[in-house]
Coordinates of C-alpha atoms in Angstrom, one line a residue:
Chain A
M1085 CA 89.5 101.4 105.3
M1086 CA 87.6 97.9 105.7
E1087 CA 86.8 98.2 102.3
A1088 CA 90.0 99.0 100.8
A1089 CA 91.5 96.0 102.4
S1090 CA 93.7 94.3 99.4
V1091 CA 94.9 90.7 98.8
V1092 CA 98.4 90.9 100.0
N1093 CA 100.6 87.9 99.8
N1094 CA 101.8 87.7 103.2
R1095 CA 103.9 84.6 102.3
E1096 CA 106.3 86.3 100.5
R1097 CA 107.4 89.3 102.5
L1098 CA 107.5 87.0 105.7
P1099 CA 111.4 87.9 107.3
S1100 CA 113.9 85.2 107.8
D1101 CA 114.3 83.5 110.5
L1102 CA 117.4 85.5 111.5
Q1103 CA 115.7 89.0 110.8
Q1104 CA 112.5 87.5 113.1
M1105 CA 115.1 86.8 115.7
V1106 CA 116.6 90.3 115.9
T1107 CA 113.0 91.4 116.0
V1108 CA 112.2 89.2 119.1
A1109 CA 115.4 90.2 120.9
K1110 CA 114.8 94.0 120.2
Y1111 CA 111.5 94.0 121.9
D1112 CA 113.0 91.9 124.5
V1113 CA 115.5 94.2 125.2
L1114 CA 113.0 96.9 125.2
K1115 CA 111.1 94.9 128.1
H1116 CA 114.3 94.5 129.9
L1117 CA 115.0 98.1 129.8
R1118 CA 111.3 99.4 131.0
S1119 CA 111.4 96.7 133.7
K1120 CA 111.9 97.2 137.7
R1121 CA 114.3 94.4 137.5
L1122 CA 116.8 96.5 135.6
L1123 CA 116.4 99.4 137.9
G1124 CA 117.0 97.4 140.9
L1125 CA 120.3 95.8 139.4
V1126 CA 121.4 99.0 138.4
I1127 CA 120.9 100.0 141.8
L1128 CA 122.8 97.4 143.5
E1129 CA 125.4 97.9 140.8
A1130 CA 125.6 101.3 142.3
L1131 CA 125.6 100.2 146.0
L1132 CA 128.5 97.8 145.5
L1133 CA 130.9 100.2 143.6
G1134 CA 130.0 103.0 146.0
L1135 CA 130.5 101.1 148.9
T1136 CA 134.0 99.4 147.4
F1137 CA 134.8 102.6 146.6
A1138 CA 134.0 104.8 149.8
L1139 CA 134.0 102.3 152.6
P1140 CA 138.1 102.2 152.8
L1141 CA 138.3 105.8 152.7
L1142 CA 135.8 106.1 155.5
L1143 CA 137.6 103.7 157.7
G1144 CA 140.9 105.4 156.9
V1145 CA 142.6 102.3 155.1
D1146 CA 145.2 103.2 153.0
P1147 CA 144.1 102.3 149.2
T1148 CA 146.7 100.2 147.2
D1149 CA 148.7 101.9 144.5
D1150 CA 148.3 99.0 142.4
P1151 CA 145.6 99.4 139.7
A1152 CA 145.0 95.4 139.6
G1153 CA 145.0 94.8 143.4
Y1154 CA 142.5 97.8 143.5
M1155 CA 140.3 96.4 140.7
S1156 CA 140.0 93.2 142.3
A1157 CA 138.2 94.5 144.9
F1158 CA 135.5 95.5 142.3
V1159 CA 135.8 92.4 140.5
S1160 CA 134.9 90.5 143.7
W1161 CA 131.6 91.1 143.5
V1162 CA 131.0 90.2 139.8
E1163 CA 130.4 86.9 140.1
I1164 CA 127.2 87.7 142.3
L1165 CA 126.1 90.1 140.0
V1166 CA 126.3 87.6 137.1
I1167 CA 123.8 85.0 139.3
I1168 CA 121.4 88.3 139.9
G1169 CA 121.4 89.2 136.4
A1170 CA 121.1 85.7 135.1
T1171 CA 118.1 85.0 137.6
M1172 CA 116.3 88.3 136.9
F1173 CA 116.4 88.5 132.9
A1174 CA 116.8 84.5 132.4
G1175 CA 115.0 82.6 135.3
D1176 CA 111.4 83.1 133.9
A1177 CA 112.0 84.3 130.1
I1178 CA 110.3 81.3 128.6
V1179 CA 108.3 80.2 131.5
S1180 CA 106.4 83.7 131.6
E1181 CA 105.0 83.6 128.1
F1182 CA 102.9 80.8 129.2
Q1183 CA 102.1 81.9 132.9
S1184 CA 101.4 85.2 131.5
R1185 CA 99.4 83.9 128.6
T1186 CA 101.5 86.3 126.1
G1187 CA 102.1 83.2 124.4
Y1188 CA 98.4 83.1 123.0
L1189 CA 99.3 86.7 121.4
L1190 CA 103.0 85.4 120.2
F1191 CA 102.8 81.8 119.3
P1192 CA 100.0 82.0 116.5
N1193 CA 102.3 84.1 114.5
P1194 CA 104.4 82.8 111.7
V1195 CA 107.8 82.6 113.8
K1196 CA 109.2 79.5 114.8
R1197 CA 109.6 78.8 118.1
S1198 CA 113.4 78.5 118.1
T1199 CA 113.4 81.8 116.8
I1200 CA 111.9 83.1 119.7
F1201 CA 113.9 81.2 122.1
V1202 CA 117.1 82.3 120.5
G1203 CA 115.9 86.1 120.1
K1204 CA 115.1 86.0 124.0
Y1205 CA 118.2 84.4 125.0
L1206 CA 120.2 87.3 122.7
S1207 CA 118.4 90.2 124.6
T1208 CA 119.3 88.5 127.8
L1209 CA 122.8 88.2 127.2
G1210 CA 122.9 91.6 125.8
I1211 CA 121.4 93.3 128.9
I1212 CA 123.9 91.2 131.3
V1213 CA 126.8 92.5 128.9
L1214 CA 125.4 96.0 129.0
M1215 CA 125.6 95.9 132.9
L1216 CA 129.0 94.2 133.5
V1217 CA 130.3 96.6 130.9
V1218 CA 128.6 99.8 132.9
Y1219 CA 130.1 97.8 136.2
Y1220 CA 133.5 97.2 134.9
G1221 CA 133.5 101.2 133.3
V1222 CA 132.6 102.6 136.2
A1223 CA 135.3 100.3 138.3
A1224 CA 137.7 101.3 136.1
A1225 CA 137.2 104.8 136.0
L1226 CA 137.4 104.7 139.9
V1227 CA 140.6 102.8 139.9
F1228 CA 142.0 105.3 137.7
A1229 CA 141.2 108.1 139.6
M1230 CA 142.5 106.7 142.6
T1231 CA 145.7 105.0 141.0
G1232 CA 146.2 107.1 138.1
G1233 CA 146.5 103.7 136.1
G1234 CA 144.9 101.0 134.8
T1235 CA 145.4 97.1 133.7
L1236 CA 144.3 95.0 130.9
L1237 CA 143.3 92.3 133.3
S1238 CA 140.4 93.9 134.0
L1239 CA 138.9 93.8 130.5
Y1240 CA 140.1 90.2 130.2
S1241 CA 137.9 89.7 133.6
M1242 CA 135.2 91.1 132.0
L1243 CA 135.3 89.0 129.0
L1244 CA 135.3 86.0 131.5
A1245 CA 132.4 87.6 133.0
C1246 CA 130.5 88.0 129.9
A1247 CA 130.9 84.1 128.9
Y1248 CA 130.2 83.2 132.7
G1249 CA 127.0 85.4 132.0
A1250 CA 126.2 83.4 128.8
A1251 CA 126.4 80.2 130.5
A1252 CA 124.5 81.2 133.5
A1253 CA 121.6 82.6 131.2
A1254 CA 121.5 79.6 129.4
L1255 CA 121.0 77.3 132.5
G1256 CA 118.3 79.8 133.5
F1257 CA 116.5 79.4 129.8
L1258 CA 116.7 75.7 130.4
I1259 CA 115.2 75.9 133.9
S1260 CA 112.8 78.4 132.6
S1261 CA 111.4 75.9 129.9
V1262 CA 111.2 73.0 132.5
F1263 CA 109.2 74.8 134.8
K1264 CA 105.2 75.7 134.6
G1265 CA 105.6 78.7 137.4
S1266 CA 107.7 81.9 137.1
T1267 CA 108.6 81.9 141.1
G1268 CA 109.7 77.9 140.8
S1269 CA 112.0 78.9 137.9
L1270 CA 113.3 81.9 139.3
V1271 CA 114.1 80.5 142.9
L1272 CA 115.8 77.4 141.2
T1273 CA 117.7 79.4 139.0
F1274 CA 118.7 81.6 141.7
F1275 CA 119.7 78.8 144.2
T1276 CA 121.2 76.4 141.7
L1277 CA 123.9 79.0 140.9
F1278 CA 124.1 80.5 144.2
M1279 CA 123.8 77.3 146.4
I1280 CA 123.4 74.1 144.9
L1281 CA 126.6 74.3 142.3
P1282 CA 129.0 76.2 144.8
M1283 CA 128.2 73.2 147.3
I1284 CA 129.1 70.8 144.8
A1285 CA 132.2 72.5 143.9
Q1286 CA 133.1 72.8 147.7
L1287 CA 132.3 68.6 148.6
L1288 CA 133.8 67.2 145.4
P1289 CA 137.7 68.4 146.7
A1290 CA 137.4 66.2 149.6
G1291 CA 137.3 63.3 147.2
S1292 CA 140.2 64.8 145.4
I1293 CA 138.1 65.6 142.3
K1294 CA 138.4 68.9 140.8
P1295 CA 135.4 70.5 140.0
W1296 CA 136.4 71.6 136.6
F1297 CA 132.9 71.1 135.2
V1298 CA 130.8 72.8 138.0
L1299 CA 129.8 75.8 136.3
T1300 CA 130.0 78.2 139.3
F1301 CA 133.8 77.0 139.8
C1302 CA 134.6 77.8 136.2
G1303 CA 133.0 81.0 137.2
H1304 CA 135.8 82.0 139.8
V1305 CA 138.4 82.7 136.9
I1306 CA 136.6 86.0 136.8
S1307 CA 138.5 87.3 139.8
Y1308 CA 141.4 84.8 139.8
I1309 CA 142.8 86.2 136.4
M1310 CA 143.1 89.4 138.5
I1311 CA 146.1 87.7 140.5
S1312 CA 149.6 87.8 139.0
P1313 CA 150.9 85.0 138.6
Y1314 CA 147.8 83.2 138.0
P1315 CA 147.0 80.5 141.0
T1316 CA 147.6 76.9 140.4
D1317 CA 146.3 74.1 142.1
L1318 CA 147.6 72.9 145.5
V1319 CA 148.1 70.5 148.4
D1320 CA 147.7 71.5 151.9
S1321 CA 147.9 69.1 154.8
I1322 CA 145.8 69.2 157.9
S1323 CA 146.8 67.8 161.0
L1324 CA 144.5 65.2 162.4
G1325 CA 146.2 65.1 166.0
N1326 CA 147.7 61.9 166.5
G1327 CA 150.6 62.6 164.0
E1328 CA 148.4 61.9 161.3
F1329 CA 147.8 64.2 158.3
M1330 CA 145.0 64.5 155.9
E1331 CA 145.5 65.8 152.5
Y1332 CA 143.6 68.6 151.4
W1333 CA 143.3 70.1 147.7
T1334 CA 142.7 73.6 146.6
Y1335 CA 141.7 73.7 143.1
Y1336 CA 141.7 76.7 140.7
P1337 CA 139.9 76.7 137.2
D1338 CA 142.3 76.9 134.5
I1339 CA 141.1 79.8 132.4
G1340 CA 140.9 77.8 128.8
G1341 CA 139.3 74.8 130.6
S1342 CA 136.8 76.9 131.9
L1343 CA 136.2 78.9 128.8
A1344 CA 135.1 75.5 127.2
V1345 CA 132.8 74.3 130.0
M1346 CA 131.3 77.8 129.9
G1347 CA 130.6 77.3 126.1
G1348 CA 129.4 73.7 126.7
Y1349 CA 126.9 74.7 129.2
V1350 CA 125.6 77.6 126.6
L1351 CA 125.6 74.6 123.7
I1352 CA 124.0 72.1 126.0
C1353 CA 121.5 74.2 128.0
L1354 CA 120.4 76.0 124.8
A1355 CA 120.0 73.0 122.8
L1356 CA 117.8 71.3 125.7
G1357 CA 115.7 74.0 126.4
M1358 CA 115.1 75.0 123.0
Y1359 CA 113.8 71.5 122.5
L1360 CA 111.6 71.5 125.6
F1361 CA 110.5 75.0 124.7
R1362 CA 109.3 73.6 121.3
R1363 CA 107.6 70.8 123.0
K1364 CA 105.7 72.5 125.4
E1365 CA 101.9 73.1 124.8
M1366 CA 100.0 76.2 125.5
V1367 CA 97.5 74.6 127.7
S1368 CA 95.1 76.9 130.0
Chain B
M115 CA 92.1 77.3 97.7
D116 CA 88.4 76.7 98.1
T117 CA 88.7 75.4 101.9
P118 CA 91.2 77.7 103.4
I119 CA 91.0 75.9 106.4
R120 CA 91.1 71.8 106.4
V121 CA 91.2 69.4 109.2
H122 CA 91.5 65.9 108.6
G123 CA 90.8 63.2 111.1
L124 CA 92.5 65.4 113.9
T125 CA 93.0 63.5 117.3
K126 CA 94.1 65.1 120.3
V127 CA 94.7 62.6 123.5
Y128 CA 95.8 64.6 126.6
G129 CA 98.1 62.9 129.3
G130 CA 95.9 61.0 131.5
G131 CA 93.9 59.6 128.4
F132 CA 91.2 62.5 128.0
R133 CA 90.4 62.4 124.2
A134 CA 89.8 66.3 123.5
V135 CA 89.5 65.8 119.8
D136 CA 88.5 62.6 118.2
A137 CA 89.3 62.1 114.5
L138 CA 87.8 65.6 113.5
D139 CA 87.0 66.4 109.9
L140 CA 86.3 70.0 109.5
N141 CA 86.3 72.2 106.2
V142 CA 86.0 75.8 106.2
P143 CA 84.8 76.9 102.8
R144 CA 86.5 80.1 101.1
R145 CA 84.9 83.6 102.4
S146 CA 82.6 81.9 104.9
F147 CA 82.3 83.0 108.0
M148 CA 82.1 79.7 110.0
G149 CA 80.9 79.1 113.5
F150 CA 82.5 76.3 115.5
L151 CA 80.0 75.6 118.0
G152 CA 80.0 73.3 121.1
P153 CA 79.2 73.1 124.4
N154 CA 81.9 73.6 127.2
G155 CA 84.6 70.7 126.8
A156 CA 83.6 69.7 123.2
G157 CA 87.2 70.2 121.8
K158 CA 86.7 73.7 119.8
T159 CA 90.0 75.2 121.7
T160 CA 91.8 72.2 121.4
T161 CA 91.2 72.5 117.6
I162 CA 91.8 75.9 117.5
K163 CA 95.0 75.9 119.4
I164 CA 96.4 73.0 116.9
V165 CA 95.1 74.7 114.1
T166 CA 97.2 77.9 115.3
N167 CA 100.4 75.5 116.4
M168 CA 100.0 76.0 119.9
L169 CA 99.4 72.3 120.7
S170 CA 100.6 69.3 119.0
A171 CA 97.9 66.9 117.5
T172 CA 98.2 63.1 118.5
S173 CA 97.3 62.5 115.2
G174 CA 95.7 63.8 111.9
R175 CA 96.4 66.8 109.8
A176 CA 95.5 70.8 109.6
Y177 CA 96.2 72.5 106.6
I178 CA 95.7 76.2 106.3
N179 CA 95.8 77.4 102.3
G180 CA 97.1 74.2 101.7
V181 CA 100.1 74.1 103.9
S182 CA 100.5 71.4 106.7
V183 CA 100.3 73.1 110.2
M184 CA 102.2 70.4 111.4
E185 CA 105.1 70.0 108.8
D186 CA 105.7 74.0 108.0
P187 CA 103.8 76.1 110.6
K188 CA 105.6 79.3 109.6
T189 CA 104.5 79.2 106.1
A190 CA 101.0 77.8 107.2
L191 CA 100.5 80.6 109.8
A192 CA 101.8 83.6 107.5
D193 CA 98.0 84.2 106.4
V194 CA 96.5 83.8 109.6
G195 CA 95.3 86.4 112.0
A196 CA 94.2 84.7 115.1
V197 CA 93.0 85.5 118.6
V198 CA 93.2 82.7 120.8
E199 CA 91.3 82.9 124.5
T200 CA 91.8 86.0 125.6
P201 CA 95.6 86.6 125.2
E202 CA 97.5 88.8 127.4
F203 CA 99.8 91.6 126.1
Y204 CA 102.7 92.7 126.8
P205 CA 102.5 95.4 129.6
Y206 CA 105.4 97.4 128.9
L207 CA 104.5 98.3 125.6
T208 CA 101.7 100.4 124.0
P209 CA 98.9 99.0 121.7
M210 CA 101.0 100.9 118.6
E211 CA 104.3 99.1 119.9
T212 CA 102.3 95.9 120.2
L213 CA 101.3 96.6 116.7
H214 CA 104.7 97.4 115.2
Y215 CA 106.2 94.4 117.4
L216 CA 103.9 91.6 115.6
G217 CA 104.0 93.7 111.9
E218 CA 107.6 93.4 112.1
L219 CA 107.6 89.7 112.9
R220 CA 105.1 89.4 109.7
G221 CA 107.1 91.5 107.3
L222 CA 105.4 94.6 107.4
S223 CA 107.0 98.0 107.0
S224 CA 107.0 100.3 109.7
C225 CA 105.4 102.8 107.9
E226 CA 102.7 100.4 106.6
T227 CA 102.0 99.3 110.4
T228 CA 101.8 102.6 111.7
N229 CA 99.1 103.7 109.1
R230 CA 97.1 100.4 109.4
G231 CA 97.5 100.4 113.1
R232 CA 96.3 103.6 113.0
D233 CA 93.1 102.4 111.2
L234 CA 92.7 99.5 113.2
L235 CA 93.3 101.2 116.5
D236 CA 90.3 103.7 115.1
L237 CA 88.3 100.4 114.3
V238 CA 88.6 98.7 117.6
K239 CA 87.7 102.4 119.4
L240 CA 91.3 102.8 120.7
T241 CA 92.6 105.4 119.3
D242 CA 93.0 107.6 122.6
W243 CA 94.7 104.8 124.1
R244 CA 97.1 104.2 121.4
E245 CA 100.3 105.7 123.3
K246 CA 99.6 103.9 126.9
R247 CA 100.5 100.9 128.1
V248 CA 98.8 98.0 127.9
G249 CA 99.4 96.8 131.6
K250 CA 96.4 98.7 133.0
F251 CA 93.9 98.0 130.2
S252 CA 90.4 96.1 130.8
K253 CA 89.6 93.0 129.2
G254 CA 87.5 94.4 127.0
M255 CA 89.9 96.9 125.8
K256 CA 92.3 94.1 125.3
Q257 CA 90.2 91.8 123.4
R258 CA 89.7 94.6 121.0
L259 CA 93.5 95.1 120.7
A260 CA 93.5 91.5 120.0
I261 CA 91.3 91.6 117.4
A262 CA 93.2 94.6 115.8
Q263 CA 96.7 92.8 115.8
A264 CA 94.7 90.0 113.8
L265 CA 93.7 91.9 111.0
L266 CA 96.9 94.0 110.9
S267 CA 98.6 92.1 108.3
Q268 CA 95.4 91.8 106.0
P269 CA 95.2 88.1 106.5
S270 CA 92.8 86.0 104.4
V271 CA 92.2 83.6 107.1
I272 CA 91.0 84.6 110.7
I273 CA 90.6 82.4 113.7
L274 CA 89.0 83.7 116.8
D275 CA 88.3 81.6 119.8
E276 CA 85.2 82.5 121.5
P277 CA 86.1 86.3 121.1
T278 CA 83.0 87.8 122.7
S279 CA 84.0 85.2 126.2
G280 CA 84.3 87.2 129.6
L281 CA 83.1 90.4 128.3
D282 CA 80.4 92.7 129.7
P283 CA 77.5 93.2 127.7
R284 CA 78.6 96.4 126.1
G285 CA 82.0 94.9 125.5
M286 CA 80.1 92.1 123.5
V287 CA 78.1 94.2 121.4
E288 CA 81.2 96.5 120.3
V289 CA 83.3 93.4 119.5
R290 CA 80.1 91.5 117.8
D291 CA 80.1 95.0 115.6
I292 CA 83.6 94.7 114.7
L293 CA 83.0 90.8 114.0
K294 CA 80.1 92.0 111.4
Q295 CA 82.5 94.4 109.2
L296 CA 84.8 91.2 108.5
H297 CA 81.8 90.2 106.3
K298 CA 82.9 93.1 103.7
L299 CA 86.7 91.7 103.5
D300 CA 87.5 88.8 101.2
V301 CA 88.4 86.5 104.2
T302 CA 87.5 83.0 105.7
V303 CA 86.9 83.6 109.4
L304 CA 86.4 80.2 111.7
M305 CA 85.2 81.4 115.3
S306 CA 84.3 79.0 118.0
S307 CA 81.3 79.9 120.2
H308 CA 79.1 78.3 122.5
L309 CA 76.6 81.3 122.1
L310 CA 74.2 80.4 119.8
N311 CA 72.3 83.6 119.4
E312 CA 75.9 85.1 118.3
V313 CA 76.8 82.1 115.6
Q314 CA 73.2 82.9 114.2
E315 CA 73.8 86.5 114.3
I316 CA 76.9 86.8 112.5
C317 CA 78.0 83.6 111.2
T318 CA 77.4 82.4 107.4
D319 CA 78.3 78.7 108.1
V320 CA 78.1 76.4 111.2
S321 CA 80.0 73.5 112.5
L322 CA 78.6 71.6 115.4
I323 CA 80.9 69.5 117.6
N324 CA 80.6 67.6 120.6
R325 CA 83.4 65.3 122.6
G326 CA 86.0 65.9 120.1
R327 CA 83.4 64.9 117.0
L328 CA 81.9 66.7 114.2
L329 CA 78.0 66.3 114.4
R330 CA 77.2 68.5 111.7
S331 CA 78.7 71.3 109.4
G332 CA 76.9 73.3 106.8
S333 CA 75.4 77.0 106.3
V334 CA 73.3 78.6 108.7
A335 CA 70.4 79.1 106.7
D336 CA 70.3 75.0 105.7
L337 CA 70.9 73.9 109.4
L338 CA 67.9 76.2 110.1
D339 CA 65.6 75.0 107.5
E340 CA 66.1 71.6 109.2
V341 CA 64.5 72.9 112.2
K342 CA 60.9 72.8 111.6
A343 CA 59.7 73.8 115.0
R344 CA 60.1 77.6 116.0
K345 CA 59.3 78.7 119.1
I346 CA 57.3 82.0 119.4
D347 CA 57.2 84.8 122.1
V348 CA 54.1 86.7 122.7
R349 CA 53.1 89.3 124.8
T350 CA 49.5 90.6 125.4
L351 CA 47.4 93.4 127.5
R352 CA 45.2 90.4 128.7
P353 CA 45.9 87.5 130.3
L354 CA 46.1 83.6 128.4
T355 CA 43.2 81.9 130.8
P356 CA 42.5 78.0 131.1
D357 CA 39.4 78.4 128.9
M358 CA 41.5 79.9 126.0
F359 CA 44.0 76.7 126.0
D360 CA 41.9 74.3 124.2
R361 CA 41.0 76.8 121.3
L362 CA 45.0 77.8 121.2
R363 CA 46.1 74.0 120.9
A364 CA 43.3 74.0 117.9
V365 CA 45.1 76.6 116.1
P366 CA 46.9 74.9 113.1
G367 CA 50.7 74.8 113.6
V368 CA 50.6 74.9 117.3
K369 CA 52.6 71.7 118.8
G370 CA 52.2 73.3 122.3
F371 CA 52.6 76.1 124.6
A372 CA 53.9 77.4 128.0
V373 CA 52.9 80.4 130.1
T374 CA 56.0 82.3 131.0
G375 CA 54.1 84.9 132.7
D376 CA 51.0 86.9 133.6
L377 CA 50.9 88.5 130.4
S378 CA 53.1 86.3 128.5
F379 CA 53.6 83.0 127.1
S380 CA 55.5 80.9 124.1
L381 CA 54.4 78.9 121.4
D382 CA 56.0 75.8 119.6
F383 CA 54.9 76.7 116.4
E384 CA 55.6 74.8 112.9
G385 CA 54.6 76.1 109.6
E386 CA 55.5 79.1 107.2
E387 CA 55.2 82.8 107.3
D388 CA 51.7 82.5 106.1
A389 CA 50.6 80.3 108.6
Q390 CA 52.3 82.2 111.3
A391 CA 50.2 85.5 110.3
R392 CA 47.1 83.1 110.8
L393 CA 48.2 82.5 114.2
L394 CA 48.8 86.1 114.9
I395 CA 44.9 86.7 113.6
E396 CA 43.8 83.7 115.8
L397 CA 45.6 85.1 119.1
Q398 CA 43.5 88.5 118.3
N399 CA 40.6 86.8 117.9
L400 CA 41.3 85.3 121.2
G401 CA 40.7 88.8 122.7
L402 CA 44.3 88.7 124.0
M403 CA 45.3 92.1 122.7
V404 CA 48.7 91.0 121.5
V405 CA 51.5 93.3 122.1
S406 CA 54.3 91.5 120.9
F407 CA 54.9 88.6 118.7
K408 CA 58.4 87.1 117.6
E409 CA 60.1 84.1 116.9
S410 CA 62.5 83.6 119.3
G411 CA 65.6 83.3 117.6
L412 CA 66.2 79.8 119.2
A413 CA 65.9 77.6 116.1
L414 CA 69.8 76.9 116.3
E415 CA 69.3 76.1 120.0
S416 CA 66.5 73.3 118.9
L417 CA 69.1 71.8 116.4
Y418 CA 72.1 72.3 118.6
M419 CA 70.4 70.5 121.5
S420 CA 68.7 67.8 119.8
L421 CA 72.1 67.0 118.3
I422 CA 74.0 67.4 121.5
M423 CA 71.4 64.8 123.1
E424 CA 71.5 62.7 120.0
S425 CA 75.6 62.2 120.7
R426 CA 75.4 61.4 124.1

């Protein structure tokens, strides 16, 4: 075999960046499909669907006949599902190549870092979308079984959830490009999406500032779109006791603006993450 | 391309000002098997990481087959197979799937990868494991798989960073046997190591570096010729007693000796093969009853140590 080795022009047959991107994405999807994380998420999805469906029946609560209203109960879990999905599949996507030393295998190959980055992002996005499609699909089937109908709003909600997933994953990739250890990266991704950004979105209205630019605030469109008509910003007064009142705004994200913000997060986080990944050195 | 690997003025300064590689010039001639020698921290791995695009250089250039690694790493690395440190593999893939992944990145067809992969896994003795996931493989098995993936695309340039590092004696022998087979191929190999016997056994050429700078480069044979003094290990049936010391020192070519055991000693000897033959006769005439008489193979070590000491 060794003697028969022939000189092959390895340069000529090198695939394009796009082809290599697809290859990276394909094998990264395989990683997710064989991972315990996906299994964990599938179990979580099953639990959420099962509890949302069965608990009212077990408690003897009459379910609503309105498909949109019934679907809302399922949709209310989607934001947290996206956050967990983004944490699990994006939170250490880049840093793991360095920490687990698999970069020593991948990086000396004739493939650009940007190609690896985008390929990995596409695979993460694919898994998150798959997770959402399964969740919405099962939820829609249960809604149909219980109400005999369905609603187009659930499709819109799913598309918005996919956009939110894309933005959350991009944020995870950015954090993953900065950190040196997987644990820190996973923890920060989760707490950024689960606590830090929601806290900012909670505090800003106190200063009458609409947190339209906060990703998790924009993510609320996934649930609000199930409400008809779509809610609009409103101001409330809170009595302070001595005849004085304090105005308090309740803000709702608008759909178009939120989609634009999510798109912005995707572009900015991916551009920054890719820049950092390209500069990151494989040091022992 | 007469020098498939060319490094010019390569410098790497890490944060904190540590200069790992210092204006290094290195030329690896075509079809040579170059040992890249130096003590720990000499800058070998840093150089190899820059050449394989895992680290950026502070200044200087590295070319593979005439293409700058800094400017066009994808083209430069197209014809390179590399094993840097001990890479970890994706634990969820089998060896065959790993080869398919890397083969696909290099444009190999699935059929070609399967056929070559089968041969390579046979070569590195992993055929029985080809459908098992890599997660549970030992370090030696991973290192053998790493060599297989480096050979997958039949590259003309192979870069190996301490390929036997961390392996048990059996693993080292197995990997060296594989490396020796590379001599049969039309390839240029750059292999870093700090194991002098390994370099002397496998390599045709050697470059010695210390503190990031090149000390000496040339063919192993030429460098060994520079080392006049040889060390000869002798084992006998009768002990070397003090009354024999002066007679031993008087033998032409003997520069010194050291008793290493009850029935063994080593000689620092300078001379050609005929002088060595006369030395053996003299030892027998002393009544030592020589059991074994051999050059210790550490000639390169003498040169290495003297160059390292000079560079300090």
